[in-house]
């Protein structure tokens, strides 16, 4: 393959054809593993991670250089690190493989991913978003996109037919999360995609809560999948990053151009760290889900302390059947309403020993937070109430510690907190 060039931020071959992540990586490293024929764990370990041809290093080295030597004017694989970098290319190849995509992209944060994708829209465009969306996405759509001429309608998509009622002539994109944050509602990706595509719309799915190990939205009809890679993909609470993947060549060219033009790209070191995290993603996700199932069942069996439990893996979840249909596992996030009020929730969060009171999620360690006053505090009280984000709703990111220790920690904190009601 001839060396890739960057034209308007898009990697192309000598004939001007867009180059996928796998091809770009292959041009440097002499080989790549695509998604065909390999299991998830194999791809997580090997995709984008061919041994370095110069030294034989089994793990591709960290490349901190900001600029790269050209063989002749315009004859290069890498030109400038904002446009592309060996570590970012390697990571993007892995992301594309795991999401069953042709194109992968890495950004400096999940919010930067959101902003870049929405920048593919022209002023005057209309977006439909699931109403129970991550607070940062809601903030961008509600307070930033509007100033750029993009209007958003937030709608409950548990009933996918609601989508038909809000599509306009200028609607261009549907943005969904499933499961949603923090109430773990599900959206039928295939059904939404069918309706959206009938109207000529693109569908973006935020897959952060499940990772590609448990759900691959592109296989269900979505056009773009995004993640806050800060969470499960990196998995160690030490990198802030966002990623996206698509099979649509035209969309990929737009996103690649904006990735370079806006420049919200991750550092080589963060890419190196995130790819290291990916190599154990399948192992971590299995344990997250096993632990979360036990935590959810324990909470559901504790009605003297708990009003309700939300977890897709429970038969009591109203969309449990949809979860089994479009997900390969139920994930590591559990939400529950403690018996009491915000003060009871406060006491619980201050008295756990293994669940750390902190925002974010998806690390190996267990975290707990109060969405109404933390991640979703930016929503108006009436909006939170409409979404079910009550003052006693606690969100748990269940880590990979020993399950018995986590259950004991929850039990003692519940008893202590509720006893003072």
CSV table of C-alpha atoms in Angstrom, one decimal:
chain,number,residue,atom,x,y,z
A,1,UNK,CA,0.0,0.0,0.0
A,2,UNK,CA,1.3,3.5,-0.8
A,3,UNK,CA,1.9,5.9,2.0
A,4,UNK,CA,-1.1,7.7,3.4
A,5,UNK,CA,-1.4,11.5,3.1
A,6,UNK,CA,-3.6,13.9,5.1
A,7,UNK,CA,-5.8,16.0,2.8
A,8,UNK,CA,-8.1,18.4,4.8
A,9,UNK,CA,-7.5,16.2,7.8
A,10,UNK,CA,-8.6,13.0,6.1
A,11,UNK,CA,-6.1,10.1,5.6
A,12,UNK,CA,-6.0,9.1,1.9
A,13,UNK,CA,-3.9,6.8,-0.3
A,14,UNK,CA,-2.1,7.9,-3.4
A,15,UNK,CA,-5.4,7.8,-5.4
A,16,UNK,CA,-7.3,10.0,-2.9
A,17,UNK,CA,-9.2,7.1,-1.4
A,18,UNK,CA,-10.0,7.4,2.4
A,19,UNK,CA,-7.8,5.1,4.4
A,20,UNK,CA,-9.3,3.2,7.3
A,21,UNK,CA,-7.5,2.9,10.7
A,22,UNK,CA,-6.6,-0.7,10.0
A,23,UNK,CA,-5.0,0.2,6.6
A,24,UNK,CA,-3.1,3.2,8.1
A,25,UNK,CA,-1.8,1.1,10.9
A,26,UNK,CA,-0.8,-1.7,8.5
A,27,UNK,CA,1.2,0.8,6.3
A,28,UNK,CA,3.4,1.5,9.3
A,29,UNK,CA,3.5,-1.8,11.2
A,30,UNK,CA,3.4,-4.3,8.4
A,31,UNK,CA,0.3,-6.1,9.6
A,32,UNK,CA,-3.0,-5.7,11.3
A,33,UNK,CA,-5.8,-7.8,12.7
A,34,UNK,CA,-9.3,-7.1,11.5
A,35,UNK,CA,-12.5,-8.1,13.3
A,36,UNK,CA,-13.2,-11.0,11.0
A,37,UNK,CA,-12.8,-14.5,12.5
A,38,UNK,CA,-11.5,-13.5,15.9
A,39,UNK,CA,-13.1,-13.4,19.3
A,40,UNK,CA,-13.5,-10.3,21.4
A,41,UNK,CA,-10.6,-11.0,23.7
A,42,UNK,CA,-8.3,-11.8,20.8
A,43,UNK,CA,-9.2,-8.5,19.2
A,44,UNK,CA,-8.8,-6.6,22.4
A,45,UNK,CA,-5.3,-7.8,22.8
A,46,UNK,CA,-4.0,-7.8,19.2
A,47,UNK,CA,-6.0,-5.3,17.1
A,48,UNK,CA,-3.7,-2.3,16.5
A,49,UNK,CA,-0.9,-4.0,18.5
A,50,UNK,CA,1.4,-5.6,15.9
A,51,UNK,CA,5.0,-5.9,17.2
A,52,UNK,CA,7.1,-2.9,16.3
A,53,UNK,CA,9.0,-3.8,13.0
A,54,UNK,CA,12.0,-1.6,13.8
A,55,UNK,CA,12.8,-3.2,17.2
A,56,UNK,CA,10.6,-6.3,17.5
A,57,UNK,CA,9.0,-4.8,20.6
A,58,UNK,CA,5.9,-6.8,21.4
A,59,UNK,CA,4.1,-3.8,22.7
A,60,UNK,CA,4.1,-0.8,20.2
A,61,UNK,CA,6.3,1.9,21.7
A,62,UNK,CA,5.1,5.3,23.0
A,63,UNK,CA,5.7,7.9,20.2
A,64,UNK,CA,5.9,11.4,21.7
A,65,UNK,CA,7.2,13.2,18.6
A,66,UNK,CA,5.0,16.0,17.4
A,67,UNK,CA,6.3,15.9,13.8
A,68,UNK,CA,7.5,13.2,11.4
A,69,UNK,CA,10.1,13.0,8.6
A,70,UNK,CA,8.8,12.9,5.1
A,71,UNK,CA,10.5,10.8,2.4
A,72,UNK,CA,9.7,13.6,-0.1
A,73,UNK,CA,7.3,16.5,-0.1
A,74,UNK,CA,3.9,15.1,0.6
A,75,UNK,CA,5.2,11.5,0.9
A,76,UNK,CA,4.5,10.4,4.4
A,77,UNK,CA,2.5,8.2,6.7
A,78,UNK,CA,2.4,10.5,9.7
A,79,UNK,CA,2.9,14.3,9.2
A,80,UNK,CA,2.0,16.1,12.4
A,81,UNK,CA,0.7,14.6,15.7
A,82,UNK,CA,-2.5,16.6,15.8
A,83,UNK,CA,-3.5,15.1,12.5
A,84,UNK,CA,-2.3,11.6,13.4
A,85,UNK,CA,0.0,9.8,15.7
A,86,UNK,CA,1.2,6.1,15.8
A,87,UNK,CA,-0.3,5.6,19.3
A,88,UNK,CA,-3.6,7.2,18.4
A,89,UNK,CA,-3.8,5.3,15.1
A,90,UNK,CA,-3.1,2.1,17.0
A,91,UNK,CA,-5.9,2.8,19.5
A,92,UNK,CA,-8.3,3.9,16.8
A,93,UNK,CA,-7.7,0.6,15.0
A,94,UNK,CA,-8.5,-1.3,18.2
A,95,UNK,CA,-11.7,0.7,18.8
A,96,UNK,CA,-12.9,0.1,15.2
A,97,UNK,CA,-12.2,-3.6,15.5
A,98,UNK,CA,-14.1,-4.0,18.8
A,99,UNK,CA,-17.1,-2.0,17.5
A,100,UNK,CA,-17.2,-3.9,14.2
A,101,UNK,CA,-16.4,-0.6,12.3
A,102,UNK,CA,-14.3,0.5,9.4
A,103,UNK,CA,-13.3,3.8,11.1
A,104,UNK,CA,-12.3,4.6,14.6
A,105,UNK,CA,-11.6,8.0,16.2
A,106,UNK,CA,-10.1,9.2,19.5
A,107,UNK,CA,-10.7,12.5,21.2
A,108,UNK,CA,-9.4,14.4,24.2
A,109,UNK,CA,-12.7,13.7,26.1
A,110,UNK,CA,-16.2,12.2,25.7
A,111,UNK,CA,-17.5,15.8,25.6
A,112,UNK,CA,-15.1,16.6,22.8
A,113,UNK,CA,-16.4,13.6,20.9
A,114,UNK,CA,-19.9,14.8,21.3
A,115,UNK,CA,-19.0,18.3,20.2
A,116,UNK,CA,-17.1,17.1,17.1
A,117,UNK,CA,-19.9,14.9,15.9
A,118,UNK,CA,-22.5,17.6,16.3
A,119,UNK,CA,-20.2,19.9,14.4
A,120,UNK,CA,-20.9,17.8,11.3
A,121,UNK,CA,-24.3,19.4,11.3
A,122,UNK,CA,-25.1,22.6,9.5
A,123,UNK,CA,-26.7,25.6,11.2
A,124,UNK,CA,-30.5,25.2,11.0
A,125,UNK,CA,-30.3,21.5,11.7
A,126,UNK,CA,-32.6,19.8,14.3
A,127,UNK,CA,-31.5,16.9,16.6
A,128,UNK,CA,-33.7,14.5,18.5
A,129,UNK,CA,-32.2,13.3,21.7
A,130,UNK,CA,-33.4,10.8,24.3
A,131,UNK,CA,-34.5,12.8,27.3
A,132,UNK,CA,-32.7,10.7,29.9
A,133,UNK,CA,-29.2,11.6,28.5
A,134,UNK,CA,-25.9,12.2,30.3
A,135,UNK,CA,-25.8,15.6,31.9
A,136,UNK,CA,-22.8,16.8,29.9
A,137,UNK,CA,-24.5,15.8,26.6
A,138,UNK,CA,-27.7,17.6,27.7
A,139,UNK,CA,-25.7,20.7,28.6
A,140,UNK,CA,-23.9,20.8,25.2
A,141,UNK,CA,-27.2,20.2,23.3
A,142,UNK,CA,-29.1,22.7,25.4
A,143,UNK,CA,-26.6,25.5,26.0
A,144,UNK,CA,-23.9,25.2,23.3
A,145,UNK,CA,-25.4,23.7,20.1
A,146,UNK,CA,-28.2,26.2,20.1
A,147,UNK,CA,-25.8,29.1,19.8
A,148,UNK,CA,-24.4,27.3,16.7
A,149,UNK,CA,-27.8,27.1,15.1
A,150,UNK,CA,-28.6,23.5,16.0
A,151,UNK,CA,-31.9,22.9,17.8
A,152,UNK,CA,-32.6,19.9,20.0
A,153,UNK,CA,-35.8,18.2,21.1
A,154,UNK,CA,-35.6,15.9,24.1
A,155,UNK,CA,-38.0,13.0,24.0
A,156,UNK,CA,-38.8,9.8,25.9
A,157,UNK,CA,-37.7,7.0,23.5
A,158,UNK,CA,-38.8,4.0,25.7
A,159,UNK,CA,-41.7,4.1,23.3
A,160,UNK,CA,-39.8,4.4,20.0
A,161,UNK,CA,-42.9,5.6,18.2
A,162,UNK,CA,-42.5,8.9,20.0
A,163,UNK,CA,-39.6,9.5,17.6
A,164,UNK,CA,-42.0,9.8,14.6
A,165,UNK,CA,-43.9,12.6,16.4
A,166,UNK,CA,-40.9,14.9,16.6
A,167,UNK,CA,-39.1,14.4,13.3
A,168,UNK,CA,-39.1,17.6,11.3
A,169,UNK,CA,-38.1,18.5,7.8
A,170,UNK,CA,-34.7,19.8,9.1
A,171,UNK,CA,-34.1,16.9,11.5
A,172,UNK,CA,-30.7,15.4,10.7
A,173,UNK,CA,-29.7,13.2,13.7
A,174,UNK,CA,-31.0,11.1,16.5
A,175,UNK,CA,-28.9,10.8,19.7
A,176,UNK,CA,-29.5,8.0,22.1
A,177,UNK,CA,-28.0,6.4,25.2
A,178,UNK,CA,-28.8,2.9,26.2
A,179,UNK,CA,-28.8,2.1,29.1
A,180,UNK,CA,-29.4,5.7,30.1
A,181,UNK,CA,-27.6,7.5,32.8
A,182,UNK,CA,-28.5,7.2,35.7
A,183,UNK,CA,-32.0,5.5,35.5
A,184,UNK,CA,-30.8,2.7,33.2
A,185,UNK,CA,-33.7,2.9,30.8
A,186,UNK,CA,-33.2,1.1,27.5
A,187,UNK,CA,-33.8,2.3,24.0
A,188,UNK,CA,-34.5,-0.2,21.2
A,189,UNK,CA,-31.5,0.6,18.9
A,190,UNK,CA,-32.8,-1.4,15.9
A,191,UNK,CA,-36.3,0.1,16.1
A,192,UNK,CA,-35.0,3.7,16.4
A,193,UNK,CA,-32.5,3.1,13.6
A,194,UNK,CA,-35.3,1.8,11.3
A,195,UNK,CA,-37.5,4.8,12.0
A,196,UNK,CA,-34.6,7.2,11.6
A,197,UNK,CA,-33.3,5.7,8.4
A,198,UNK,CA,-36.8,5.9,6.8
A,199,UNK,CA,-36.6,9.6,7.3
A,200,UNK,CA,-32.9,9.8,6.1
A,201,UNK,CA,-31.5,10.5,9.6
A,202,UNK,CA,-28.3,9.4,11.2
A,203,UNK,CA,-28.3,7.6,14.6
A,204,UNK,CA,-25.7,8.1,17.2
A,205,UNK,CA,-25.5,5.7,20.2
A,206,UNK,CA,-23.6,6.5,23.4
A,207,UNK,CA,-22.4,3.0,24.4
A,208,UNK,CA,-20.4,4.1,27.4
A,209,UNK,CA,-22.3,2.1,30.0
A,210,UNK,CA,-21.9,-1.3,28.3
A,211,UNK,CA,-18.7,-1.1,26.2
A,212,UNK,CA,-18.4,-3.0,23.0
A,213,UNK,CA,-18.0,-6.2,25.0
A,214,UNK,CA,-21.7,-6.2,25.9
A,215,UNK,CA,-23.3,-4.2,23.0
A,216,UNK,CA,-22.3,-3.3,19.5
A,217,UNK,CA,-24.8,-0.6,18.2
A,218,UNK,CA,-23.5,-0.6,14.7
A,219,UNK,CA,-24.6,-4.2,14.3
A,220,UNK,CA,-28.1,-3.1,15.4
A,221,UNK,CA,-28.3,-0.4,12.7
A,222,UNK,CA,-26.7,2.7,14.3
A,223,UNK,CA,-24.5,4.9,12.2
A,224,UNK,CA,-22.1,6.1,14.8
A,225,UNK,CA,-21.2,4.7,18.2
A,226,UNK,CA,-19.5,6.9,20.9
A,227,UNK,CA,-18.0,6.3,24.3
A,228,UNK,CA,-16.5,8.2,27.1
A,229,UNK,CA,-13.4,6.1,27.0
A,230,UNK,CA,-12.6,7.5,30.5
A,231,UNK,CA,-14.9,4.9,31.8
A,232,UNK,CA,-14.8,1.2,30.9
A,233,UNK,CA,-12.6,1.3,27.8
A,234,UNK,CA,-9.7,2.7,29.8
A,235,UNK,CA,-11.0,1.2,33.0
A,236,UNK,CA,-8.5,2.5,35.5
A,237,UNK,CA,-9.7,6.0,36.3
A,238,UNK,CA,-6.5,7.6,35.0
A,239,UNK,CA,-7.3,8.8,31.5
A,240,UNK,CA,-9.8,11.3,30.2
A,241,UNK,CA,-10.8,10.4,26.6
A,242,UNK,CA,-13.6,9.9,24.1
A,243,UNK,CA,-13.9,7.6,21.1
A,244,UNK,CA,-16.2,7.1,18.2
A,245,UNK,CA,-16.6,4.5,15.4
A,246,UNK,CA,-18.6,4.2,12.2
A,247,UNK,CA,-18.9,2.2,9.0
A,248,UNK,CA,-20.1,5.2,7.0
A,249,UNK,CA,-17.3,6.5,4.8
A,250,UNK,CA,-18.8,10.0,4.2
A,251,UNK,CA,-19.4,10.5,7.9
A,252,UNK,CA,-15.9,9.2,8.7
A,253,UNK,CA,-14.4,11.8,6.3
A,254,UNK,CA,-16.3,14.6,8.0
A,255,UNK,CA,-15.3,13.5,11.5
A,256,UNK,CA,-11.7,13.0,10.5
A,257,UNK,CA,-11.6,16.5,9.0
A,258,UNK,CA,-13.1,18.0,12.2
A,259,UNK,CA,-10.9,15.9,14.5
A,260,UNK,CA,-7.9,17.6,12.8
A,261,UNK,CA,-9.5,21.1,12.4
A,262,UNK,CA,-10.8,21.4,15.9
A,263,UNK,CA,-7.8,19.6,17.3
A,264,UNK,CA,-9.5,18.0,20.4
A,265,UNK,CA,-7.2,15.0,20.3
A,266,UNK,CA,-5.7,12.9,23.1
A,267,UNK,CA,-2.1,12.8,23.9
A,268,UNK,CA,0.0,9.8,22.7
A,269,UNK,CA,0.5,8.8,26.4
A,270,UNK,CA,-3.2,8.7,27.0
A,271,UNK,CA,-3.7,6.6,23.9
A,272,UNK,CA,-1.0,4.2,25.1
A,273,UNK,CA,-2.7,3.9,28.4
A,274,UNK,CA,-6.2,3.4,27.0
A,275,UNK,CA,-5.0,0.7,24.7
A,276,UNK,CA,-3.3,-1.0,27.6
A,277,UNK,CA,-6.7,-0.9,29.3
A,278,UNK,CA,-8.5,-2.3,26.3
A,279,UNK,CA,-6.4,-5.5,26.5
A,280,UNK,CA,-8.3,-6.5,29.7
A,281,UNK,CA,-11.7,-5.1,28.8
A,282,UNK,CA,-13.3,-8.5,28.3
A,283,UNK,CA,-12.0,-9.8,31.6
A,284,UNK,CA,-13.1,-6.7,33.5
A,285,UNK,CA,-16.5,-6.4,32.0
A,286,UNK,CA,-17.3,-10.0,32.9
A,287,UNK,CA,-16.5,-9.3,36.5
A,288,UNK,CA,-18.2,-6.0,36.6
A,289,UNK,CA,-21.4,-7.7,35.4
A,290,UNK,CA,-21.1,-10.6,37.8
A,291,UNK,CA,-20.6,-8.3,40.8
A,292,UNK,CA,-23.4,-5.9,39.7
A,293,UNK,CA,-25.9,-8.8,39.4
A,294,UNK,CA,-25.1,-9.8,42.9
A,295,UNK,CA,-25.3,-6.3,44.2
A,296,UNK,CA,-28.6,-5.7,42.5
A,297,UNK,CA,-30.1,-8.9,43.8
A,298,UNK,CA,-29.0,-8.1,47.3
A,299,UNK,CA,-30.5,-4.7,47.2
A,300,UNK,CA,-33.8,-6.0,45.8
A,301,UNK,CA,-33.9,-8.5,48.7
A,302,UNK,CA,-33.5,-5.7,51.2
A,303,UNK,CA,-36.9,-3.9,51.2
A,304,UNK,CA,-36.4,-2.6,54.7
A,305,UNK,CA,-33.6,-0.4,53.4
A,306,UNK,CA,-34.4,0.0,49.7
A,307,UNK,CA,-37.4,1.4,47.9
A,308,UNK,CA,-36.5,0.2,44.4
A,309,UNK,CA,-33.6,-1.2,42.4
A,310,UNK,CA,-32.8,-0.5,38.7
A,311,UNK,CA,-30.6,-3.0,36.9
A,312,UNK,CA,-31.3,-4.4,33.4
A,313,UNK,CA,-30.3,-7.9,34.6
A,314,UNK,CA,-33.1,-8.1,37.1
A,315,UNK,CA,-36.4,-9.6,35.9
A,316,UNK,CA,-38.1,-6.7,37.6
A,317,UNK,CA,-36.6,-4.3,35.2
A,318,UNK,CA,-39.5,-3.3,32.8
A,319,UNK,CA,-37.2,-3.7,29.8
A,320,UNK,CA,-35.5,-6.9,30.9
A,321,UNK,CA,-36.5,-8.7,27.7
A,322,UNK,CA,-35.1,-5.9,25.5
A,323,UNK,CA,-31.9,-6.1,27.5
A,324,UNK,CA,-31.6,-9.8,26.7
A,325,UNK,CA,-32.3,-9.1,23.0
A,326,UNK,CA,-29.8,-6.3,22.2
A,327,UNK,CA,-27.2,-6.8,25.0
A,328,UNK,CA,-24.8,-9.6,25.6
A,329,UNK,CA,-24.5,-8.8,29.3
A,330,UNK,CA,-26.1,-6.3,31.7
A,331,UNK,CA,-23.1,-4.2,32.7
A,332,UNK,CA,-21.7,-2.9,35.9
A,333,UNK,CA,-24.0,0.0,36.7
A,334,UNK,CA,-26.7,-0.3,39.4
A,335,UNK,CA,-29.0,2.5,40.6
A,336,UNK,CA,-31.3,2.3,43.6
A,337,UNK,CA,-33.5,4.4,45.8
A,338,UNK,CA,-32.7,4.2,49.4
A,339,UNK,CA,-35.5,4.2,51.9
A,340,UNK,CA,-35.5,7.8,53.1
A,341,UNK,CA,-34.5,11.2,51.7
A,342,UNK,CA,-31.4,13.0,50.5
A,343,UNK,CA,-30.0,13.0,54.0
A,344,UNK,CA,-30.3,9.2,54.2
A,345,UNK,CA,-28.5,9.0,50.9
A,346,UNK,CA,-25.8,11.3,52.2
A,347,UNK,CA,-25.3,9.2,55.2
A,348,UNK,CA,-25.0,6.0,53.1
A,349,UNK,CA,-22.5,7.6,50.7
A,350,UNK,CA,-20.3,8.8,53.6
A,351,UNK,CA,-20.4,5.5,55.4
A,352,UNK,CA,-19.3,3.0,52.7
A,353,UNK,CA,-15.7,1.9,52.9
A,354,UNK,CA,-15.1,0.2,49.5
A,355,UNK,CA,-17.5,2.3,47.4
A,356,UNK,CA,-15.8,5.7,47.1
A,357,UNK,CA,-18.0,8.8,46.9
A,358,UNK,CA,-17.0,10.2,43.5
A,359,UNK,CA,-18.3,11.0,40.1
A,360,UNK,CA,-17.4,9.0,37.0
A,361,UNK,CA,-17.7,5.2,36.6
A,362,UNK,CA,-16.2,2.2,34.9
A,363,UNK,CA,-12.9,1.9,36.8
A,364,UNK,CA,-11.8,-1.3,38.5
A,365,UNK,CA,-12.7,0.3,41.8
A,366,UNK,CA,-16.3,0.7,43.0
A,367,UNK,CA,-17.8,4.2,43.1
A,368,UNK,CA,-21.0,5.7,44.4
A,369,UNK,CA,-22.7,9.1,43.8
A,370,UNK,CA,-25.9,11.0,44.2
A,371,UNK,CA,-27.0,12.1,40.7
A,372,UNK,CA,-29.5,14.8,41.8
A,373,UNK,CA,-26.7,16.7,43.5
A,374,UNK,CA,-23.7,15.6,41.5
A,375,UNK,CA,-23.7,14.5,37.8
A,376,UNK,CA,-27.2,15.8,37.1
A,377,UNK,CA,-27.3,18.8,39.3
A,378,UNK,CA,-27.4,21.0,36.2
A,379,UNK,CA,-30.9,19.9,35.4
A,380,UNK,CA,-33.9,21.8,36.7
A,381,UNK,CA,-35.6,20.1,39.7
A,382,UNK,CA,-38.7,19.5,37.6
A,383,UNK,CA,-36.7,17.9,34.8
A,384,UNK,CA,-34.9,15.6,37.3
A,385,UNK,CA,-38.2,14.6,38.8
A,386,UNK,CA,-39.7,13.8,35.4
A,387,UNK,CA,-36.7,11.6,34.6
A,388,UNK,CA,-37.0,9.8,37.9
A,389,UNK,CA,-33.8,11.3,39.3
A,390,UNK,CA,-35.1,11.6,42.8
A,391,UNK,CA,-33.1,13.0,45.8
A,392,UNK,CA,-32.7,9.4,47.2
A,393,UNK,CA,-31.5,7.8,43.9
A,394,UNK,CA,-28.0,6.5,44.4
A,395,UNK,CA,-25.9,5.3,41.4
A,396,UNK,CA,-23.3,2.6,41.9
A,397,UNK,CA,-20.4,1.8,39.6
A,398,UNK,CA,-19.7,-1.7,40.7
A,399,UNK,CA,-16.0,-2.6,40.5
A,400,UNK,CA,-14.2,-5.8,40.3
A,401,UNK,CA,-13.4,-6.3,44.0
A,402,UNK,CA,-14.5,-9.5,45.7
A,403,UNK,CA,-18.3,-9.5,45.6
A,404,UNK,CA,-18.7,-10.6,49.2
A,405,UNK,CA,-16.7,-7.6,50.4
A,406,UNK,CA,-18.9,-5.3,48.3
A,407,UNK,CA,-22.1,-6.7,49.7
A,408,UNK,CA,-20.9,-6.5,53.2
A,409,UNK,CA,-19.9,-2.8,52.7
A,410,UNK,CA,-23.3,-2.0,51.2
A,411,UNK,CA,-25.1,-3.8,54.1
A,412,UNK,CA,-23.4,-2.0,56.9
A,413,UNK,CA,-23.9,1.4,55.2
A,414,UNK,CA,-27.6,0.7,54.6
A,415,UNK,CA,-28.2,-0.3,58.1
A,416,UNK,CA,-26.4,2.7,59.5
A,417,UNK,CA,-27.9,5.2,57.2
A,418,UNK,CA,-31.5,4.1,57.4
A,419,UNK,CA,-31.5,3.6,61.1
A,420,UNK,CA,-31.2,7.4,61.6
A,421,UNK,CA,-34.4,8.2,59.5
